[in-house]
CSV table of C-alpha atoms and ligand atoms in Angstrom, one decimal:
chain,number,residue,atom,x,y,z
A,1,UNK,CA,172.2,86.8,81.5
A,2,UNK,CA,175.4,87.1,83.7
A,3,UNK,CA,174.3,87.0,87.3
A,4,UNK,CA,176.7,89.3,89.4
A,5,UNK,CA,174.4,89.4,92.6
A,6,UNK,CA,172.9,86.0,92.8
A,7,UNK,CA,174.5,82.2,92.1
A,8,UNK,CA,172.5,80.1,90.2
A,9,UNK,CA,173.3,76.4,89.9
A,10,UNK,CA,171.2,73.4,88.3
A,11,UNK,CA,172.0,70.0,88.9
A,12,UNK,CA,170.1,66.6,89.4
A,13,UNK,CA,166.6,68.0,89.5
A,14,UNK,CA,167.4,70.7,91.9
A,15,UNK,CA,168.2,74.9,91.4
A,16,UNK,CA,169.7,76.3,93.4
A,17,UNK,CA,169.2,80.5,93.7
A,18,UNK,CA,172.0,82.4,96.5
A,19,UNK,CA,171.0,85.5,97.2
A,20,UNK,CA,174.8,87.2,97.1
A,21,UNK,CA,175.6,90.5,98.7
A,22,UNK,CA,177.2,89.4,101.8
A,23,UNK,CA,178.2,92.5,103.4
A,24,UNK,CA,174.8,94.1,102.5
A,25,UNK,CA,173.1,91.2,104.0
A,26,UNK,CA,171.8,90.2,100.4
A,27,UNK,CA,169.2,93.3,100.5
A,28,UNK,CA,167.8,93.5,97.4
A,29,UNK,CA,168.8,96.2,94.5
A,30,UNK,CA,167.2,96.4,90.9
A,31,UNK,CA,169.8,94.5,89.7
A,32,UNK,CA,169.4,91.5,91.9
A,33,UNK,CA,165.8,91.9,91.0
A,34,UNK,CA,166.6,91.5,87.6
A,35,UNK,CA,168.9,88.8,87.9
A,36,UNK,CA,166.0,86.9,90.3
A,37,UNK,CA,163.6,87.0,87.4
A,38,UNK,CA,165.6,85.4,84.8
A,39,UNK,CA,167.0,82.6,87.4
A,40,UNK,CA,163.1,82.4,87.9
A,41,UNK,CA,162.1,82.0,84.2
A,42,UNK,CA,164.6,79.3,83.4
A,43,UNK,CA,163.6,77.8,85.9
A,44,UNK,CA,160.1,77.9,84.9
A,45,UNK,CA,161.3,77.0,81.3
A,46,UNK,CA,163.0,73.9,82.4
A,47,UNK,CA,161.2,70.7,82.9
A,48,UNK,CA,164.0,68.8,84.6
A,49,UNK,CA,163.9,70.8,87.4
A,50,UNK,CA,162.0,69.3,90.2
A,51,UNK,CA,162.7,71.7,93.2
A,52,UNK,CA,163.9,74.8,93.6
A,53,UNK,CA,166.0,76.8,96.5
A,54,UNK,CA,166.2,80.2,97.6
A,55,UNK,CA,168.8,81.0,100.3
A,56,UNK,CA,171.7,83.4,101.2
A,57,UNK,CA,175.1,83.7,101.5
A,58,UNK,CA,176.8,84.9,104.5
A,59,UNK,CA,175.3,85.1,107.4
A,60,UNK,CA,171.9,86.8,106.6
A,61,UNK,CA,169.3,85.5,104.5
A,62,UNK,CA,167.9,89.4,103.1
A,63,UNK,CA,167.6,92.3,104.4
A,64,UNK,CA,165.0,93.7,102.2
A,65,UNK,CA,165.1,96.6,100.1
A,66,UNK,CA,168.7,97.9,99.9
A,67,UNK,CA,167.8,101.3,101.5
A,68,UNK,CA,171.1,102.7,99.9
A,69,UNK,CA,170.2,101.5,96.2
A,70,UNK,CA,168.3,105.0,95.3
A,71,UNK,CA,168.9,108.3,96.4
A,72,UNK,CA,166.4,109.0,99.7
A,73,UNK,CA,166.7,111.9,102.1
A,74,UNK,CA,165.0,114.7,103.8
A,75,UNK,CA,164.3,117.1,100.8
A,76,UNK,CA,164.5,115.0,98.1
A,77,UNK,CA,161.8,114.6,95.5
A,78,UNK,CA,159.8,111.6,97.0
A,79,UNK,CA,160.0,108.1,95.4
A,80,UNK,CA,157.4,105.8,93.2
A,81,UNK,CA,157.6,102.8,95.5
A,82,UNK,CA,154.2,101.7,93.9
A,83,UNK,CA,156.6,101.5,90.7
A,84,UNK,CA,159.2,99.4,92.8
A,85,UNK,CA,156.3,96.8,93.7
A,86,UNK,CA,154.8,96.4,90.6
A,87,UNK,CA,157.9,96.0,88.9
A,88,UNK,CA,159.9,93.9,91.3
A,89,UNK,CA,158.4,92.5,94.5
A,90,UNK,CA,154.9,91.8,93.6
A,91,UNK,CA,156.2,89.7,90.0
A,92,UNK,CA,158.8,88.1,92.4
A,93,UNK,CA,156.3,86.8,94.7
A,94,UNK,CA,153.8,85.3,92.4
A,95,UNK,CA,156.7,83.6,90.4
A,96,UNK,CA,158.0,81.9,93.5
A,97,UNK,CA,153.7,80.9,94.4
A,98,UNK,CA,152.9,79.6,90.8
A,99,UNK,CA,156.2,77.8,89.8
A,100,UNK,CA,154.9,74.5,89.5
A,101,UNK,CA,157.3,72.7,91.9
A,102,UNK,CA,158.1,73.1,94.9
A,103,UNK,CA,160.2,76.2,96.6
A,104,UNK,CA,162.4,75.2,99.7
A,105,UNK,CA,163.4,78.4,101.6
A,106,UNK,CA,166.6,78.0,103.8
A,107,UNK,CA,166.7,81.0,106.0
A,108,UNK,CA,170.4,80.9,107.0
A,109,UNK,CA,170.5,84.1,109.0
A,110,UNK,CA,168.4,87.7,109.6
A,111,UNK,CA,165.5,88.2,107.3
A,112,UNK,CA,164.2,91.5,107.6
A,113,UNK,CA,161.4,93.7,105.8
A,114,UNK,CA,160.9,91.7,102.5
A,115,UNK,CA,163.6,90.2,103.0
A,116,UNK,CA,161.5,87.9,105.8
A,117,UNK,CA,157.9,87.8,103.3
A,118,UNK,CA,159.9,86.6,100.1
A,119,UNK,CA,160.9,83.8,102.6
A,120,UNK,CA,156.5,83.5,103.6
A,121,UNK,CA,156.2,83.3,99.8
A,122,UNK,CA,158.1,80.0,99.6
A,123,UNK,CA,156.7,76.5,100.6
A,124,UNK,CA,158.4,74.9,102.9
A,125,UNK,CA,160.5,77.6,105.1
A,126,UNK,CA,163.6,76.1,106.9
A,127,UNK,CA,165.9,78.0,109.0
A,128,UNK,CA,168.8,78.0,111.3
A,129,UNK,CA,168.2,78.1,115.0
A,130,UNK,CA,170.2,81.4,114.5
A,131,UNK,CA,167.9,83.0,112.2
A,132,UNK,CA,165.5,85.7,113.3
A,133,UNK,CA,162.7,87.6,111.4
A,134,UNK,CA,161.9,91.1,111.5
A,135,UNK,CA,159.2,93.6,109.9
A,136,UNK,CA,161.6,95.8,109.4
A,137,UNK,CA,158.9,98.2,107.7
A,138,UNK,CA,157.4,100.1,110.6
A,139,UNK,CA,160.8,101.8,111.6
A,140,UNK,CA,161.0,103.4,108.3
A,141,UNK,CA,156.9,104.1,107.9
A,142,UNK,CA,156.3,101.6,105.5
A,143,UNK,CA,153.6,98.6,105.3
A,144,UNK,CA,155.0,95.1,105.2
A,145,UNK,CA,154.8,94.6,101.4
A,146,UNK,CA,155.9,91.3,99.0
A,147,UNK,CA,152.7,89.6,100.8
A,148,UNK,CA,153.3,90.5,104.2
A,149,UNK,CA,149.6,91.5,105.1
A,150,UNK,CA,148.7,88.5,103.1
A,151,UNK,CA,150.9,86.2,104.4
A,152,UNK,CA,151.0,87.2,108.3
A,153,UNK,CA,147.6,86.9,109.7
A,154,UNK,CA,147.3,83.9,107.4
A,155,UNK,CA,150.2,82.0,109.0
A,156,UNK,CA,150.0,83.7,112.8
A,157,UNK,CA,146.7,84.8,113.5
A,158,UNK,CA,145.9,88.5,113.8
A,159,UNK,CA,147.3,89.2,117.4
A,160,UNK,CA,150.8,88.2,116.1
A,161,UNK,CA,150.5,89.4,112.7
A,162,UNK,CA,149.2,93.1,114.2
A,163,UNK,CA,152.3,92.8,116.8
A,164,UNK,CA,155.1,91.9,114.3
A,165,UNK,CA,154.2,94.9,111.8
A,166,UNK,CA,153.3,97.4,114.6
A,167,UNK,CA,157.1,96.7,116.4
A,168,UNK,CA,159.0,95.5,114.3
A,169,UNK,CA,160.4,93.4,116.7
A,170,UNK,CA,163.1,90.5,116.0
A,171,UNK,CA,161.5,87.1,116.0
A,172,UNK,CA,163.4,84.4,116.7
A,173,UNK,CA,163.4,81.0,114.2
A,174,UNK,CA,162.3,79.0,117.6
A,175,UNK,CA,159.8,81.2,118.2
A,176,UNK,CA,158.6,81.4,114.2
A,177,UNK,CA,158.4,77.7,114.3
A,178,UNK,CA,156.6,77.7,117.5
A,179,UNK,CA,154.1,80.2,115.9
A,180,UNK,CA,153.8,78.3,112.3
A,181,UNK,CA,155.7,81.2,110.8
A,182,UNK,CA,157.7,78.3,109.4
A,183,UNK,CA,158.1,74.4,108.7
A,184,UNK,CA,161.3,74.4,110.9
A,185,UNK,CA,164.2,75.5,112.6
A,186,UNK,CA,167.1,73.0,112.8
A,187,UNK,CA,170.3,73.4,114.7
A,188,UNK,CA,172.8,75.5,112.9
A,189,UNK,CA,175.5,72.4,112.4
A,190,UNK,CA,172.8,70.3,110.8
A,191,UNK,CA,171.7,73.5,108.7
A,192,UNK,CA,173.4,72.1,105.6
A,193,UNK,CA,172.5,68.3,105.4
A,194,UNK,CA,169.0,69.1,106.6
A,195,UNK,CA,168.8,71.5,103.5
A,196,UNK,CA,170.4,68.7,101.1
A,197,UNK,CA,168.2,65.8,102.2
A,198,UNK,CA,164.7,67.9,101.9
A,199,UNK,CA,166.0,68.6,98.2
A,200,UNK,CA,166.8,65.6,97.6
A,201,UNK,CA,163.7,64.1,98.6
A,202,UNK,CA,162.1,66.6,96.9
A,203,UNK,CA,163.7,65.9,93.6
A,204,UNK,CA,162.9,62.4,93.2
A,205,UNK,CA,159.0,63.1,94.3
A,206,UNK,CA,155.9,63.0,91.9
A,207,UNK,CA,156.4,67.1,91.2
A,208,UNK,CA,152.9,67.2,89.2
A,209,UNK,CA,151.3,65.9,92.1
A,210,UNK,CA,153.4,68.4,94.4
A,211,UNK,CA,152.8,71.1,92.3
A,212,UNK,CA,148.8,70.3,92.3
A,213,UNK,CA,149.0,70.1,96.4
A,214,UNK,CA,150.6,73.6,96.1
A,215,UNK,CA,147.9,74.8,93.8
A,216,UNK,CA,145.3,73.6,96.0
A,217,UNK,CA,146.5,74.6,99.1
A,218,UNK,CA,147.2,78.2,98.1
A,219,UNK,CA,143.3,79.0,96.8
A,220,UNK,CA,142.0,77.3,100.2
A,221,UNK,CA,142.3,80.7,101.5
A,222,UNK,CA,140.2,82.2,99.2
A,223,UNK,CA,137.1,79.5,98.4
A,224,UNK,CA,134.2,77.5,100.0
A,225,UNK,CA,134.9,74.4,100.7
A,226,UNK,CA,132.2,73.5,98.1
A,227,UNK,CA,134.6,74.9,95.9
A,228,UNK,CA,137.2,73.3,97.2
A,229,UNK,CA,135.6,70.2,97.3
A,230,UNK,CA,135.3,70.5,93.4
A,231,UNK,CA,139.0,71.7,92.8
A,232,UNK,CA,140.2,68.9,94.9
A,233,UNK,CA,138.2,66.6,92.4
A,234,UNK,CA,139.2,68.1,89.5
A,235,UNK,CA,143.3,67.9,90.4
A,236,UNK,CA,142.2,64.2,91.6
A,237,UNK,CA,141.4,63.5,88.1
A,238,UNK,CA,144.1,65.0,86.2
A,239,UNK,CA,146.4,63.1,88.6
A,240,UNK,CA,144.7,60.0,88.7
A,241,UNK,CA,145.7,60.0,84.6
A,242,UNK,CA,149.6,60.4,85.3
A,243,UNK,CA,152.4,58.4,85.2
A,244,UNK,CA,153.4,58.8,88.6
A,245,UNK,CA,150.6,58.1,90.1
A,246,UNK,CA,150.9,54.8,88.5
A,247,UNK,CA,154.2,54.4,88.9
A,248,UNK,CA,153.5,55.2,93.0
A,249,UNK,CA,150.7,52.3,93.1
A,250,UNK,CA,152.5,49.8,91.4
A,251,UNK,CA,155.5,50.5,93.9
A,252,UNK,CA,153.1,50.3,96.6
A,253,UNK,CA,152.1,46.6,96.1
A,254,UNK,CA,154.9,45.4,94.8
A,255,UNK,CA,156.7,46.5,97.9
A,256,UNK,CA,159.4,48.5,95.5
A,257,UNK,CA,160.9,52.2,96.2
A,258,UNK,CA,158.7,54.6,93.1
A,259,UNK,CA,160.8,55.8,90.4
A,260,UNK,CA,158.9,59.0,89.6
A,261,UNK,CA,159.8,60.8,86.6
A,262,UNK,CA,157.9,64.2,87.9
A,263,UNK,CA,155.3,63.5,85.0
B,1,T3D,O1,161.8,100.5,98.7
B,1,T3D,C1,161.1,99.8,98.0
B,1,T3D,O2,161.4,99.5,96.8
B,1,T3D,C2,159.8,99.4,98.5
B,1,T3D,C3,160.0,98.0,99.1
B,1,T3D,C4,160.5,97.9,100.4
B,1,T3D,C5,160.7,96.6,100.9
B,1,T3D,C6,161.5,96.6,102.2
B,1,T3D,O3,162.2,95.6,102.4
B,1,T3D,S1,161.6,97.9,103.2
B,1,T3D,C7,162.5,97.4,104.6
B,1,T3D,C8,164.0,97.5,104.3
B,1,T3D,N1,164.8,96.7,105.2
B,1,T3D,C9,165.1,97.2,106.4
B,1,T3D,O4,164.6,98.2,106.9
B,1,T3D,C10,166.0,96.4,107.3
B,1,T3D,C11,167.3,97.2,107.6
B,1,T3D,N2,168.3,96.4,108.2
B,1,T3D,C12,168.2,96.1,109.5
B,1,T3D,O5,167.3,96.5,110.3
B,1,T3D,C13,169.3,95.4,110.1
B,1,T3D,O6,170.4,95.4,109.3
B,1,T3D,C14,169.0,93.9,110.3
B,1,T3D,C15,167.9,93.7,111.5
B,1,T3D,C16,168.5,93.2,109.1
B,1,T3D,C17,170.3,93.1,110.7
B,1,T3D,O7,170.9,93.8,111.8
B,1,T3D,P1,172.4,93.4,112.2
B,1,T3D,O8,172.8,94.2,113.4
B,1,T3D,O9,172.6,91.9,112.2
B,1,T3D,O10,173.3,93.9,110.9
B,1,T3D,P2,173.7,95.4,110.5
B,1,T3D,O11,175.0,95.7,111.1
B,1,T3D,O12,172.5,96.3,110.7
B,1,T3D,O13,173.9,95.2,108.9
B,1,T3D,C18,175.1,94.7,108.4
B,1,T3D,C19,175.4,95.6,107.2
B,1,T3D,O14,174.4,95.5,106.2
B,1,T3D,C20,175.5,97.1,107.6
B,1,T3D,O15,176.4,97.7,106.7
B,1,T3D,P3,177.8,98.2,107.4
B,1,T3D,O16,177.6,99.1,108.5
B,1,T3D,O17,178.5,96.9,107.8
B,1,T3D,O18,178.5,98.9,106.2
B,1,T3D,C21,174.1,97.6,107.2
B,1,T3D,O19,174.0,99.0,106.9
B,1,T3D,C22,173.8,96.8,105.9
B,1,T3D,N3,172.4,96.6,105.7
B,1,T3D,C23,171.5,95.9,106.4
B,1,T3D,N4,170.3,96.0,105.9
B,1,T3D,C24,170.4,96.8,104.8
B,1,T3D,C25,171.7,97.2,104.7
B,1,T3D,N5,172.1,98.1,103.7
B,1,T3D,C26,171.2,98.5,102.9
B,1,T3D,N6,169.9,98.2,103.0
B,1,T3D,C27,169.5,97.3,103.9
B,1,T3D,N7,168.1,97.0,103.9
């Protein structure tokens, strides 16, 4: 597929997905949904990818739904947005939470309505000390969707969560880190290298075991910890069979840096 409305680059482990409608602040139309999913599935379909990326270009990250992409006004025939969910947010969020690597977020500017909860659904979120974050919803009478009402109270507790969606106030990357909105917020001029270094890292790490911390992490939320006792056993033993994790101990004693092969 030719991809008018993101970039998509694969190199050395790493893919790279830039959200690219600049002067729209990268809000999201069908077509870049479109364009999202096949970046998605090749990266699914790839094994030698290791990490994947998800920023912006310009100086937003996304806005959220362009609000010009279909026609809405007073005294129009109302829209499906159920249909705009099932077909575009909701598969865009569980690809980016069961891709079996990790997803690096770089927030390099505004994120607003789900513009700011496709950036919860990554792993580790990084953005500039610039970058704010807004639930943009309530101005327009929506809820927070792509996992907002999931993600929110999960991350911030329920004061915060219920103040973010009920104002819509802009929150600032400081105060996001502060709140564990996010990993991190680095200064704007060490954005960049920040951003390389975590890929790079993150390209050369055991990804099965990565991918199994993900896993595990993500159903905490949801189980006992009897259950997540066993599922932390289970993974155990499917690791403790892999080549990295042998590769990782025999580095260990024989005082070596691990060459893991993501396997
Ligand atoms: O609809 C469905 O399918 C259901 C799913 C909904 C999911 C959603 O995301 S709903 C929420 C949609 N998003 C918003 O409501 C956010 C709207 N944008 C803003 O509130 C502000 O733009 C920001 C807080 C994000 C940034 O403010 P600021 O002052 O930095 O920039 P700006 O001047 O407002 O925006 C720059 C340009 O981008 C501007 O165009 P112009 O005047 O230069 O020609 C603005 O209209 C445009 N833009 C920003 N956001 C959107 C947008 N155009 C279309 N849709 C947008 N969401």
């Amino acid at each position: 597929m030719n991809h008018e409305q993101i970039r998509f680059e694969c190199a050395d482990g790493i893919a790279r997905v830039t959200l690219n409608r600049p002067a729209r602040l990268n809000s999201f139309t069908t077509q870049m949904h479109e364009e999202l999913r096949d970046a998605l599935r090749q990266v699914a379909d790839d094994a030698s990818v290791r990490v994947l990326l998800l920023t912006g270009a310009g100086r937003g990250f996304c806005a959220g739904q362009d609000l010009a992409d279909r026609a809405v006004a007073p005294g129009d025939t109302p829209v499906d947005l159920g249909a705009s969910i099932d077909n575009n947010y909701r598969p865009l969020v569980l690809a980016l939470r069961n891709l079996p690597l990790p997803v690096v977020c770089a927030v390099n500017g505004v994120a607003a309505g789900a513009g700011a909860n496709i950036a919860l659904a990554c792993d580790l979120v990084v953005a500039t000390r610039s970058a704010s974050f807004v639930q943009a919803f309530c101005r327009i009478g929506l809820i927070p969707d792509a996992g907002g009402t999931f993600f929110l109270p999960r991350l911030v507790g329920s004061a915060r969560a219920m103040g973010l969606a009920l104002l819509g106030d802009r929150l600032s990357a400081e105060q996001a880190e502060a709140w564990g909105l996010i990993w991190k917020c680095v200064d704007d001029d060490a954005f960049a290298a920040t951003i390389d270094a975590l890929l790079a890292q993150l390209a050369q790490a055991p990804t099965g075991g990565l991918a199994a911390i993900k896993r595990a992490l993500h159903a905490s939320a949801a189980n006992t910890l009897e259950q997540q006792l066993t599922l932390e056993r289970d993974a155990q033993r499917m690791l403790g069979r892999s080549a990295d994790y042998r590769e990782g101990v025999a580095a260990f004693l024989a005082k070596r840096p691990p060459g893991f092969t993501g396997r």
